[in-house]
mmCIF file of C-alpha atoms in Angstrom:
data_model
loop_
_atom_site.group_PDB
_atom_site.id
_atom_site.type_symbol
_atom_site.label_atom_id
_atom_site.label_comp_id
_atom_site.label_asym_id
_atom_site.label_seq_id
_atom_site.Cartn_x
_atom_site.Cartn_y
_atom_site.Cartn_z
ATOM 1 C CA MET A 300 113.194 83.873 89.435
ATOM 2 C CA PHE A 301 112.955 86.750 86.927
ATOM 3 C CA THR A 302 115.629 87.213 84.285
ATOM 4 C CA PHE A 303 116.859 90.767 83.734
ATOM 5 C CA GLY A 304 114.673 91.096 80.650
ATOM 6 C CA GLN A 305 111.550 89.803 82.410
ATOM 7 C CA ARG A 306 112.180 92.146 85.331
ATOM 8 C CA LEU A 307 112.705 95.139 83.021
ATOM 9 C CA LYS A 308 109.519 94.388 81.082
ATOM 10 C CA THR A 309 107.469 94.007 84.265
ATOM 11 C CA LEU A 310 108.846 97.220 85.780
ATOM 12 C CA ARG A 311 108.195 99.112 82.544
ATOM 13 C CA LYS A 312 104.575 97.982 82.471
ATOM 14 C CA GLU A 313 104.159 98.759 86.168
ATOM 15 C CA ALA A 314 105.407 102.281 85.365
ATOM 16 C CA GLN A 315 102.802 102.413 82.563
ATOM 17 C CA LEU A 316 105.376 103.123 79.884
ATOM 18 C CA THR A 317 105.446 101.719 76.364
ATOM 19 C CA GLN A 318 108.692 100.481 74.871
ATOM 20 C CA SER A 319 108.904 103.570 72.675
ATOM 21 C CA GLU A 320 108.279 105.924 75.619
ATOM 22 C CA LEU A 321 110.964 104.308 77.772
ATOM 23 C CA ALA A 322 113.403 104.133 74.854
ATOM 24 C CA GLU A 323 112.861 107.823 74.104
ATOM 25 C CA GLN A 324 113.480 108.858 77.718
ATOM 26 C CA LEU A 325 116.604 106.721 77.862
ATOM 27 C CA GLY A 326 117.893 107.861 74.447
ATOM 28 C CA VAL A 327 118.093 104.414 72.867
ATOM 29 C CA SER A 328 116.236 102.712 70.026
ATOM 30 C CA VAL A 329 113.091 100.663 70.540
ATOM 31 C CA GLN A 330 114.918 97.724 68.960
ATOM 32 C CA ALA A 331 117.681 97.929 71.590
ATOM 33 C CA LEU A 332 115.140 98.025 74.418
ATOM 34 C CA SER A 333 113.245 95.117 72.915
ATOM 35 C CA LYS A 334 116.439 93.050 72.822
ATOM 36 C CA TRP A 335 117.034 93.812 76.526
ATOM 37 C CA GLU A 336 113.554 92.625 77.409
ATOM 38 C CA CYS A 337 114.026 89.468 75.351
ATOM 39 C CA ASP A 338 117.356 88.830 77.137
ATOM 40 C CA SER A 339 119.141 88.893 73.769
ATOM 41 C CA THR A 340 121.480 91.629 74.975
ATOM 42 C CA MET A 341 122.155 93.632 78.146
ATOM 43 C CA PRO A 342 122.278 97.422 78.442
ATOM 44 C CA ASP A 343 125.602 99.158 78.861
ATOM 45 C CA ILE A 344 126.658 99.621 82.476
ATOM 46 C CA SER A 345 126.335 103.403 81.984
ATOM 47 C CA GLN A 346 122.627 102.972 81.223
ATOM 48 C CA ILE A 347 121.723 101.097 84.420
ATOM 49 C CA VAL A 348 121.520 104.150 86.702
ATOM 50 C CA PRO A 349 119.378 106.315 84.376
ATOM 51 C CA LEU A 350 117.186 103.293 83.598
ATOM 52 C CA ALA A 351 116.584 102.703 87.313
ATOM 53 C CA ALA A 352 115.887 106.423 87.821
ATOM 54 C CA ILE A 353 113.248 106.500 85.077
ATOM 55 C CA LEU A 354 111.538 103.401 86.507
ATOM 56 C CA GLU A 355 111.885 104.860 90.055
ATOM 57 C CA VAL A 356 113.600 101.765 91.472
ATOM 58 C CA THR A 357 117.007 101.085 92.945
ATOM 59 C CA THR A 358 119.744 99.668 90.763
ATOM 60 C CA ASP A 359 119.804 96.594 93.025
ATOM 61 C CA CYS A 360 116.131 96.047 92.290
ATOM 62 C CA LEU A 361 116.660 96.456 88.557
ATOM 63 C CA LEU A 362 119.512 93.964 88.611
ATOM 64 C CA GLY A 363 117.715 91.623 91.007
ATOM 65 C CA VAL A 364 120.310 91.603 93.760
ATOM 66 C CA GLY A 365 120.409 92.207 97.517
ATOM 67 C CA GLY A 366 117.729 92.806 100.153
ATOM 68 C CA ASP A 367 115.581 90.658 102.419
ATOM 69 C CA GLU A 368 112.089 91.697 101.282
ATOM 70 C CA GLN A 369 110.114 90.033 104.079
ATOM 71 C CA ALA A 370 112.342 91.410 106.835
ATOM 72 C CA ASP A 371 112.295 94.870 105.262
ATOM 73 C CA LYS A 372 108.507 94.778 104.955
ATOM 74 C CA THR A 373 108.064 93.701 108.581
ATOM 75 C CA ALA A 374 110.220 96.617 109.718
ATOM 76 C CA LEU A 375 108.364 98.991 107.369
ATOM 77 C CA LEU A 376 104.907 98.033 108.656
ATOM 78 C CA ALA A 377 106.062 98.368 112.262
ATOM 79 C CA GLU A 378 107.434 101.853 111.572
ATOM 80 C CA ALA A 379 104.225 102.911 109.808
ATOM 81 C CA GLU A 380 102.120 101.597 112.695
ATOM 82 C CA ALA A 381 104.248 103.581 115.130
ATOM 83 C CA ILE A 382 103.605 106.739 113.112
ATOM 84 C CA THR A 383 99.822 106.357 112.783
ATOM 85 C CA GLY A 384 99.242 104.772 116.203
ATOM 86 C CA GLY A 385 95.987 103.179 115.031
ATOM 87 C CA ILE A 386 94.313 106.498 114.172
ATOM 88 C CA GLY A 387 93.205 105.310 110.760
ATOM 89 C CA LYS A 388 90.709 102.916 112.256
ATOM 90 C CA VAL A 389 88.307 105.614 113.354
ATOM 91 C CA TYR A 390 89.301 109.031 112.099
ATOM 92 C CA GLY A 391 91.133 110.020 108.947
ATOM 93 C CA ARG A 392 92.244 113.633 109.048
ATOM 94 C CA PHE A 393 95.828 113.130 110.230
ATOM 95 C CA ASP A 394 97.381 113.890 106.852
ATOM 96 C CA ASP A 395 100.860 114.625 108.286
ATOM 97 C CA ALA A 396 101.112 111.084 109.644
ATOM 98 C CA TYR A 397 99.888 109.567 106.409
ATOM 99 C CA TYR A 398 102.246 111.714 104.337
ATOM 100 C CA ALA A 399 105.107 110.398 106.478
ATOM 101 C CA CYS A 400 103.897 106.837 105.851
ATOM 102 C CA TYR A 401 103.651 107.548 102.127
ATOM 103 C CA LYS A 402 107.331 108.568 102.078
ATOM 104 C CA LEU A 403 108.255 105.319 103.846
ATOM 105 C CA TYR A 404 106.212 103.222 101.429
ATOM 106 C CA LYS A 405 107.698 105.044 98.441
ATOM 107 C CA GLU A 406 111.251 104.252 99.548
ATOM 108 C CA HIS A 407 110.310 100.596 100.037
ATOM 109 C CA LEU A 408 108.757 100.451 96.552
ATOM 110 C CA LYS A 409 111.947 101.783 94.990
ATOM 111 C CA LYS A 410 113.592 98.637 96.290
ATOM 112 C CA TYR A 411 110.635 96.267 95.876
ATOM 113 C CA PRO A 412 108.406 97.788 93.162
ATOM 114 C CA LEU A 413 106.361 94.622 92.738
ATOM 115 C CA ASP A 414 105.179 94.544 96.362
ATOM 116 C CA HIS A 415 101.460 95.023 95.713
ATOM 117 C CA GLU A 416 100.535 95.022 99.397
ATOM 118 C CA VAL A 417 102.713 98.070 100.029
ATOM 119 C CA LYS A 418 101.503 99.676 96.797
ATOM 120 C CA LEU A 419 97.952 99.512 98.119
ATOM 121 C CA LEU A 420 99.028 100.927 101.491
ATOM 122 C CA CYS A 421 100.909 103.708 99.705
ATOM 123 C CA ALA A 422 97.856 104.591 97.609
ATOM 124 C CA ASP A 423 95.619 104.542 100.689
ATOM 125 C CA SER A 424 97.944 106.977 102.489
ATOM 126 C CA LEU A 425 98.011 109.223 99.441
ATOM 127 C CA THR A 426 94.215 109.188 99.244
ATOM 128 C CA ARG A 427 93.972 110.467 102.813
ATOM 129 C CA VAL A 428 96.557 113.153 102.120
ATOM 130 C CA LEU A 429 94.681 114.272 99.004
ATOM 131 C CA TYR A 430 91.352 114.507 100.811
ATOM 132 C CA TYR A 431 92.550 116.118 104.006
ATOM 133 C CA GLY A 432 95.985 117.611 103.315
ATOM 134 C CA SER A 433 96.821 121.247 102.688
ATOM 135 C CA ASN A 434 99.465 120.552 100.020
ATOM 136 C CA PRO A 435 99.619 122.923 97.023
ATOM 137 C CA LYS A 436 97.420 121.959 94.058
ATOM 138 C CA GLU A 437 100.383 121.215 91.793
ATOM 139 C CA GLU A 438 101.780 118.755 94.329
ATOM 140 C CA LYS A 439 98.353 117.204 94.898
ATOM 141 C CA ASP A 440 97.975 116.650 91.145
ATOM 142 C CA LYS A 441 101.304 114.813 91.127
ATOM 143 C CA LEU A 442 100.341 112.731 94.176
ATOM 144 C CA TYR A 443 96.998 111.909 92.572
ATOM 145 C CA ARG A 444 98.669 110.555 89.444
ATOM 146 C CA GLU A 445 101.073 108.536 91.570
ATOM 147 C CA ALA A 446 98.255 107.009 93.643
ATOM 148 C CA VAL A 447 96.248 106.126 90.532
ATOM 149 C CA GLY A 448 99.329 104.492 89.021
ATOM 150 C CA HIS A 449 99.887 102.328 92.092
ATOM 151 C CA LEU A 450 96.270 101.197 92.178
ATOM 152 C CA ARG A 451 96.131 100.402 88.472
ATOM 153 C CA GLY A 452 99.284 98.348 88.918
ATOM 154 C CA VAL A 453 97.681 96.342 91.742
ATOM 155 C CA ILE A 454 94.459 95.842 89.762
ATOM 156 C CA ARG A 455 96.275 94.715 86.627
ATOM 157 C CA TYR A 456 99.082 92.574 88.000
ATOM 158 C CA ASP A 457 98.219 91.393 91.516
ATOM 159 C CA ARG A 458 96.878 87.846 91.820
ATOM 160 C CA ASP A 459 95.354 88.429 95.261
ATOM 161 C CA VAL A 460 91.624 88.819 94.500
ATOM 162 C CA THR A 461 90.815 90.493 97.822
ATOM 163 C CA ARG A 462 93.593 93.059 97.390
ATOM 164 C CA VAL A 463 92.479 93.777 93.825
ATOM 165 C CA THR A 464 88.939 94.409 95.087
ATOM 166 C CA ASP A 465 90.263 96.759 97.784
ATOM 167 C CA ALA A 466 92.382 98.539 95.164
ATOM 168 C CA LYS A 467 89.322 99.048 92.962
ATOM 169 C CA GLN A 468 87.382 100.558 95.853
ATOM 170 C CA THR A 469 90.255 102.894 96.722
ATOM 171 C CA LEU A 470 90.590 103.909 93.071
ATOM 172 C CA ILE A 471 86.878 104.742 92.969
ATOM 173 C CA VAL A 472 87.371 106.994 96.016
ATOM 174 C CA LEU A 473 90.258 108.680 94.185
ATOM 175 C CA TYR A 474 88.171 109.156 91.048
ATOM 176 C CA LEU A 475 85.482 110.774 93.159
ATOM 177 C CA TYR A 476 88.081 113.073 94.717
ATOM 178 C CA ASN A 477 88.930 114.221 91.192
ATOM 179 C CA ARG A 478 85.216 114.223 90.200
ATOM 180 C CA GLU A 479 85.796 111.626 87.481
ATOM 181 C CA PHE A 480 82.394 110.006 87.725
ATOM 182 C CA SER A 481 82.343 107.934 84.528
ATOM 183 C CA PRO A 482 85.467 105.846 85.271
ATOM 184 C CA ALA A 483 84.272 105.480 88.882
ATOM 185 C CA GLU A 484 80.924 104.076 87.720
ATOM 186 C CA GLU A 485 82.601 101.802 85.184
ATOM 187 C CA LEU A 486 84.993 100.431 87.788
ATOM 188 C CA ALA A 487 82.177 99.903 90.301
ATOM 189 C CA GLU A 488 80.458 97.585 87.810
ATOM 190 C CA SER A 489 83.519 95.302 87.879
ATOM 191 C CA LEU A 490 83.396 94.808 91.648
ATOM 192 C CA PRO A 491 82.350 91.354 92.859
ATOM 193 C CA GLN A 492 79.052 91.013 94.636
ATOM 194 C CA ARG A 493 80.016 90.523 98.268
ATOM 195 C CA GLY A 494 77.366 88.356 99.865
ATOM 196 C CA GLY A 495 74.420 87.640 97.603
ATOM 197 C CA ILE A 496 74.942 84.982 94.948
ATOM 198 C CA ARG A 497 78.477 83.980 95.934
ATOM 199 C CA SER A 498 77.685 83.449 99.597
ATOM 200 C CA ALA A 499 74.444 81.659 98.765
ATOM 201 C CA MET A 500 76.383 79.223 96.578
ATOM 202 C CA GLU A 501 79.040 78.743 99.260
ATOM 203 C CA ILE A 502 76.299 77.825 101.733
ATOM 204 C CA GLU A 503 74.707 75.444 99.192
ATOM 205 C CA ILE A 504 78.050 73.697 98.665
ATOM 206 C CA ALA A 505 78.760 73.416 102.395
ATOM 207 C CA SER A 506 75.233 72.146 103.000
ATOM 208 C CA ALA A 507 75.553 69.514 100.265
ATOM 209 C CA LYS A 508 78.805 68.365 101.892
ATOM 210 C CA GLY A 509 77.049 68.137 105.256
ATOM 211 C CA ASP A 510 79.442 70.743 106.658
ATOM 212 C CA HIS A 511 77.031 72.471 109.009
ATOM 213 C CA GLN A 512 79.826 74.334 110.792
ATOM 214 C CA ALA A 513 80.895 75.933 107.521
ATOM 215 C CA CYS A 514 77.285 76.990 106.886
ATOM 216 C CA ILE A 515 77.204 78.667 110.282
ATOM 217 C CA GLN A 516 80.541 80.405 109.672
ATOM 218 C CA ILE A 517 79.460 81.728 106.265
ATOM 219 C CA ALA A 518 76.105 82.900 107.617
ATOM 220 C CA SER A 519 77.852 84.598 110.557
ATOM 221 C CA ARG A 520 80.236 86.315 108.178
ATOM 222 C CA GLU A 521 77.313 87.572 106.113
ATOM 223 C CA CYS A 522 75.522 88.830 109.226
ATOM 224 C CA LEU A 523 78.625 90.812 110.174
ATOM 225 C CA GLU A 524 78.997 92.192 106.649
ATOM 226 C CA ALA A 525 75.310 93.160 106.576
ATOM 227 C CA ALA A 526 75.718 94.892 109.951
ATOM 228 C CA HIS A 527 78.649 96.907 108.611
ATOM 229 C CA GLN A 528 76.667 97.895 105.520
ATOM 230 C CA TYR A 529 73.675 98.985 107.603
ATOM 231 C CA LEU A 530 75.823 100.957 110.024
ATOM 232 C CA ARG A 531 77.712 102.528 107.131
ATOM 233 C CA ALA A 532 74.413 103.706 105.635
ATOM 234 C CA LEU A 533 73.331 105.203 108.981
ATOM 235 C CA ALA A 534 76.688 106.969 109.327
ATOM 236 C CA VAL A 535 76.469 108.402 105.801
ATOM 237 C CA LYS A 536 72.966 109.699 106.490
ATOM 238 C CA ALA A 537 74.018 111.278 109.784
ATOM 239 C CA SER A 538 77.160 112.874 108.338
ATOM 240 C CA ARG A 539 75.215 114.408 105.432
ATOM 241 C CA LEU A 540 72.653 115.828 107.865
ATOM 242 C CA SER A 541 75.500 117.274 109.942
ATOM 243 C CA ILE A 542 77.104 118.920 106.922
ATOM 244 C CA ALA A 543 73.753 120.452 105.976
ATOM 245 C CA ARG A 544 73.319 121.680 109.595
ATOM 246 C CA ASN A 545 70.032 119.785 109.686
ATOM 247 C CA THR A 546 68.275 119.652 113.061
ATOM 248 C CA GLU A 547 67.765 115.894 112.588
ATOM 249 C CA ALA A 548 71.537 115.217 112.732
ATOM 250 C CA VAL A 549 71.541 114.542 116.489
ATOM 251 C CA ALA A 550 68.765 111.956 116.132
ATOM 252 C CA ALA A 551 70.611 110.359 113.207
ATOM 253 C CA TRP A 552 73.822 109.911 115.213
ATOM 254 C CA GLN A 553 71.796 108.534 118.117
ATOM 255 C CA ALA A 554 70.199 106.062 115.693
ATOM 256 C CA LEU A 555 73.675 104.856 114.703
ATOM 257 C CA LEU A 556 74.632 104.307 118.357
ATOM 258 C CA SER A 557 71.368 102.436 119.005
ATOM 259 C CA ALA A 558 72.008 100.211 115.994
ATOM 260 C CA VAL A 559 75.492 99.330 117.270
ATOM 261 C CA ASN A 560 74.034 98.484 120.682
ATOM 262 C CA PHE A 561 71.460 96.214 119.008
ATOM 263 C CA SER A 562 74.229 94.556 116.991
ATOM 264 C CA ASP A 563 76.030 93.868 120.295
ATOM 265 C CA THR A 564 73.063 91.780 121.480
ATOM 266 C CA LEU A 565 73.680 89.445 118.548
ATOM 267 C CA SER A 566 77.481 89.412 118.659
ATOM 268 C CA TRP A 567 79.946 91.908 120.135
ATOM 269 C CA ASP A 568 82.480 92.856 117.477
ATOM 270 C CA TYR A 569 85.646 94.897 118.025
ATOM 271 C CA GLY A 570 85.701 96.071 114.407
ATOM 272 C CA ILE A 571 82.186 97.490 114.598
ATOM 273 C CA HIS A 572 83.044 99.416 117.748
ATOM 274 C CA THR A 573 86.270 100.945 116.418
ATOM 275 C CA LYS A 574 84.695 101.854 113.084
ATOM 276 C CA TRP A 575 81.166 102.895 114.055
ATOM 277 C CA LEU A 576 80.543 103.225 117.800
ATOM 278 C CA TYR A 577 83.482 105.468 118.703
ATOM 279 C CA SER A 578 82.986 107.516 115.541
ATOM 280 C CA GLY A 579 79.288 107.904 116.367
ATOM 281 C CA TYR A 580 80.064 109.246 119.837
ATOM 282 C CA ASN A 581 82.688 111.549 118.348
ATOM 283 C CA HIS A 582 80.283 113.113 115.867
ATOM 284 C CA LEU A 583 77.385 113.273 118.309
ATOM 285 C CA SER A 584 79.461 115.177 120.872
ATOM 286 C CA LYS A 585 80.609 117.640 118.207
ATOM 287 C CA GLU A 586 77.006 118.078 117.103
ATOM 288 C CA TYR A 587 76.081 119.024 120.675
ATOM 289 C CA PHE A 588 78.990 121.486 120.840
ATOM 290 C CA ALA A 589 77.862 123.027 117.558
ATOM 291 C CA ASN A 590 74.364 123.428 119.000
ATOM 292 C CA SER A 591 75.750 125.123 122.141
ATOM 293 C CA GLN A 592 74.922 122.163 124.374
ATOM 294 C CA PRO A 593 78.265 121.505 126.134
ATOM 295 C CA ARG A 594 76.722 119.534 129.005
ATOM 296 C CA LYS A 595 75.143 117.030 126.622
ATOM 297 C CA ALA A 596 78.438 116.841 124.756
ATOM 298 C CA LEU A 597 80.283 116.005 127.981
ATOM 299 C CA GLU A 598 77.668 113.360 128.816
ATOM 300 C CA THR A 599 78.318 111.832 125.395
ATOM 301 C CA ILE A 600 82.084 111.872 125.973
ATOM 302 C CA ARG A 601 81.567 110.141 129.308
ATOM 303 C CA ALA A 602 79.451 107.463 127.601
ATOM 304 C CA LEU A 603 82.292 106.950 125.115
ATOM 305 C CA ALA A 604 84.802 106.589 127.972
ATOM 306 C CA GLU A 605 82.586 103.995 129.656
ATOM 307 C CA ASN A 606 82.297 102.048 126.405
ATOM 308 C CA LEU A 607 86.064 102.106 125.975
ATOM 309 C CA LEU A 608 86.477 100.681 129.478
ATOM 310 C CA SER A 609 83.884 98.000 128.776
ATOM 311 C CA ASP A 610 85.493 97.063 125.455
ATOM 312 C CA HIS A 611 88.925 96.936 127.080
ATOM 313 C CA ARG A 612 87.576 94.485 129.669
ATOM 314 C CA ILE A 613 85.952 92.314 126.979
ATOM 315 C CA CYS A 614 89.161 92.219 124.941
ATOM 316 C CA LYS A 615 91.129 91.105 127.992
ATOM 317 C CA GLU A 616 88.546 88.436 128.833
ATOM 318 C CA GLN A 617 88.757 87.134 125.263
ATOM 319 C CA GLY A 618 92.547 87.081 125.414
ATOM 320 C CA ASN A 619 92.957 89.786 122.767
ATOM 321 C CA ARG A 620 95.883 91.571 124.402
ATOM 322 C CA LYS A 621 96.828 93.548 121.302
ATOM 323 C CA GLN A 622 93.324 95.010 120.994
ATOM 324 C CA ALA A 623 93.211 95.776 124.710
ATOM 325 C CA ALA A 624 96.577 97.548 124.511
ATOM 326 C CA GLU A 625 95.395 99.500 121.463
ATOM 327 C CA LEU A 626 92.308 100.737 123.325
ATOM 328 C CA LYS A 627 94.407 101.799 126.272
ATOM 329 C CA SER A 628 96.955 103.655 124.151
ATOM 330 C CA ASN A 629 94.213 105.463 122.204
ATOM 331 C CA PHE A 630 91.903 106.196 125.157
ATOM 332 C CA ALA A 631 92.850 109.874 125.558
ATOM 333 C CA PHE A 632 93.033 110.325 121.786
ATOM 334 C CA TYR A 633 89.440 109.158 121.314
ATOM 335 C CA LEU A 634 88.159 111.500 124.028
ATOM 336 C CA LYS A 635 90.158 114.549 122.933
ATOM 337 C CA SER A 636 88.988 114.037 119.355
ATOM 338 C CA CYS A 637 85.438 114.724 120.560
ATOM 339 C CA LEU A 638 86.322 118.321 121.455
ATOM 340 C CA PRO A 639 85.463 121.139 119.035
ATOM 341 C CA GLY A 640 89.145 122.087 118.732
ATOM 342 C CA GLU A 641 92.602 121.535 120.230
ATOM 343 C CA ASP A 642 92.417 124.815 122.188
ATOM 344 C CA SER A 643 88.854 124.325 123.407
ATOM 345 C CA PRO A 644 88.323 125.516 127.018
ATOM 346 C CA ILE A 645 86.312 122.311 127.539
ATOM 347 C CA ALA A 646 89.661 120.479 127.725
ATOM 348 C CA ALA A 647 90.120 122.025 131.183
ATOM 349 C CA ASP A 648 86.544 121.365 132.331
ATOM 350 C CA PRO A 649 86.475 119.168 135.489
ATOM 351 C CA ALA A 650 83.901 116.866 133.873
ATOM 352 C CA PHE A 651 86.177 116.248 130.883
ATOM 353 C CA LEU A 652 89.255 115.762 133.075
ATOM 354 C CA GLU A 653 87.263 113.237 135.081
ATOM 355 C CA CYS A 654 86.574 111.322 131.871
ATOM 356 C CA LEU A 655 90.299 111.316 131.003
ATOM 357 C CA ALA A 656 91.106 110.015 134.474
ATOM 358 C CA MET A 657 88.927 106.939 133.807
ATOM 359 C CA GLU A 658 91.852 105.534 131.828
ATOM 360 C CA SER A 659 93.435 104.502 135.127
ATOM 361 C CA ALA A 660 90.781 101.761 135.384
ATOM 362 C CA MET A 661 92.425 100.004 132.413
ATOM 363 C CA GLU A 662 94.830 97.588 134.029
#
């Protein structure tokens, strides 16, 4: 349980303020602030509200009273999921939804500023808004600084190694958004080597213990990670070719789809499909539309619909009701996202309407 002084010191550091900076903003001496943090004295009651405002927390949080953090977080995550509806798993250009989530996360952090999980979610939402949003530059600059602050707080103070690694990767993406290449490269050097030496040693340890099942699990995990890395590389290649309007873009997207199908022969994976297969169909159909080949685009959309039906059936057979329900709720969204625009006349094409109607096969 934090004392008032410990809480104040932690919140000040999380806000990336020195004692002198906070004291100056509050209009008190550094000595007075130092005594508060050492629990030698307490601030005057009149200073609590401005102190909380500067640290961007509630007075209850500053004083360490009230609130059921776990219950509040559960409700927060449910509300955010309702807003995004799973769209972040495949596409990322729905900045309005992510801006709404950011506002929710920000309110939660005022009450629970040391919740590093929500800090990371908040920074992720801000990153999407920065990349895809149409906010004015001045506001984007402010949001950028806020996102960087959240991520640095997670990296410095969070004890969850996986979350720290995710925060570093998100911060690199932010640095690249702002074209700050040197800090991005420096941070990348601090990332752990996923797979490679660590996994090899884990397998050696499990093997020495005679735990063959653990060896299989680690190797399977590495196969899945390698598949994601390979598919990610194919997707990057295809997307760059598309941006350059290269005639090889269609073949590159087809290569991604073929690679996913090959991966399925080894082990069908829901994550690979939502991240790579559906996205591959989406981009391939748009490539056909851009090349004035609407029939091929519609054939691609139909193939996507058939894959969604197949994946829905597999999820049900495996007892993954949540995944099956997610596919059903996003079925029309995935198909409509393949169109060249919201007002595209293709949306009224009988072939496209027939694809939409295939959703009825999902029981």
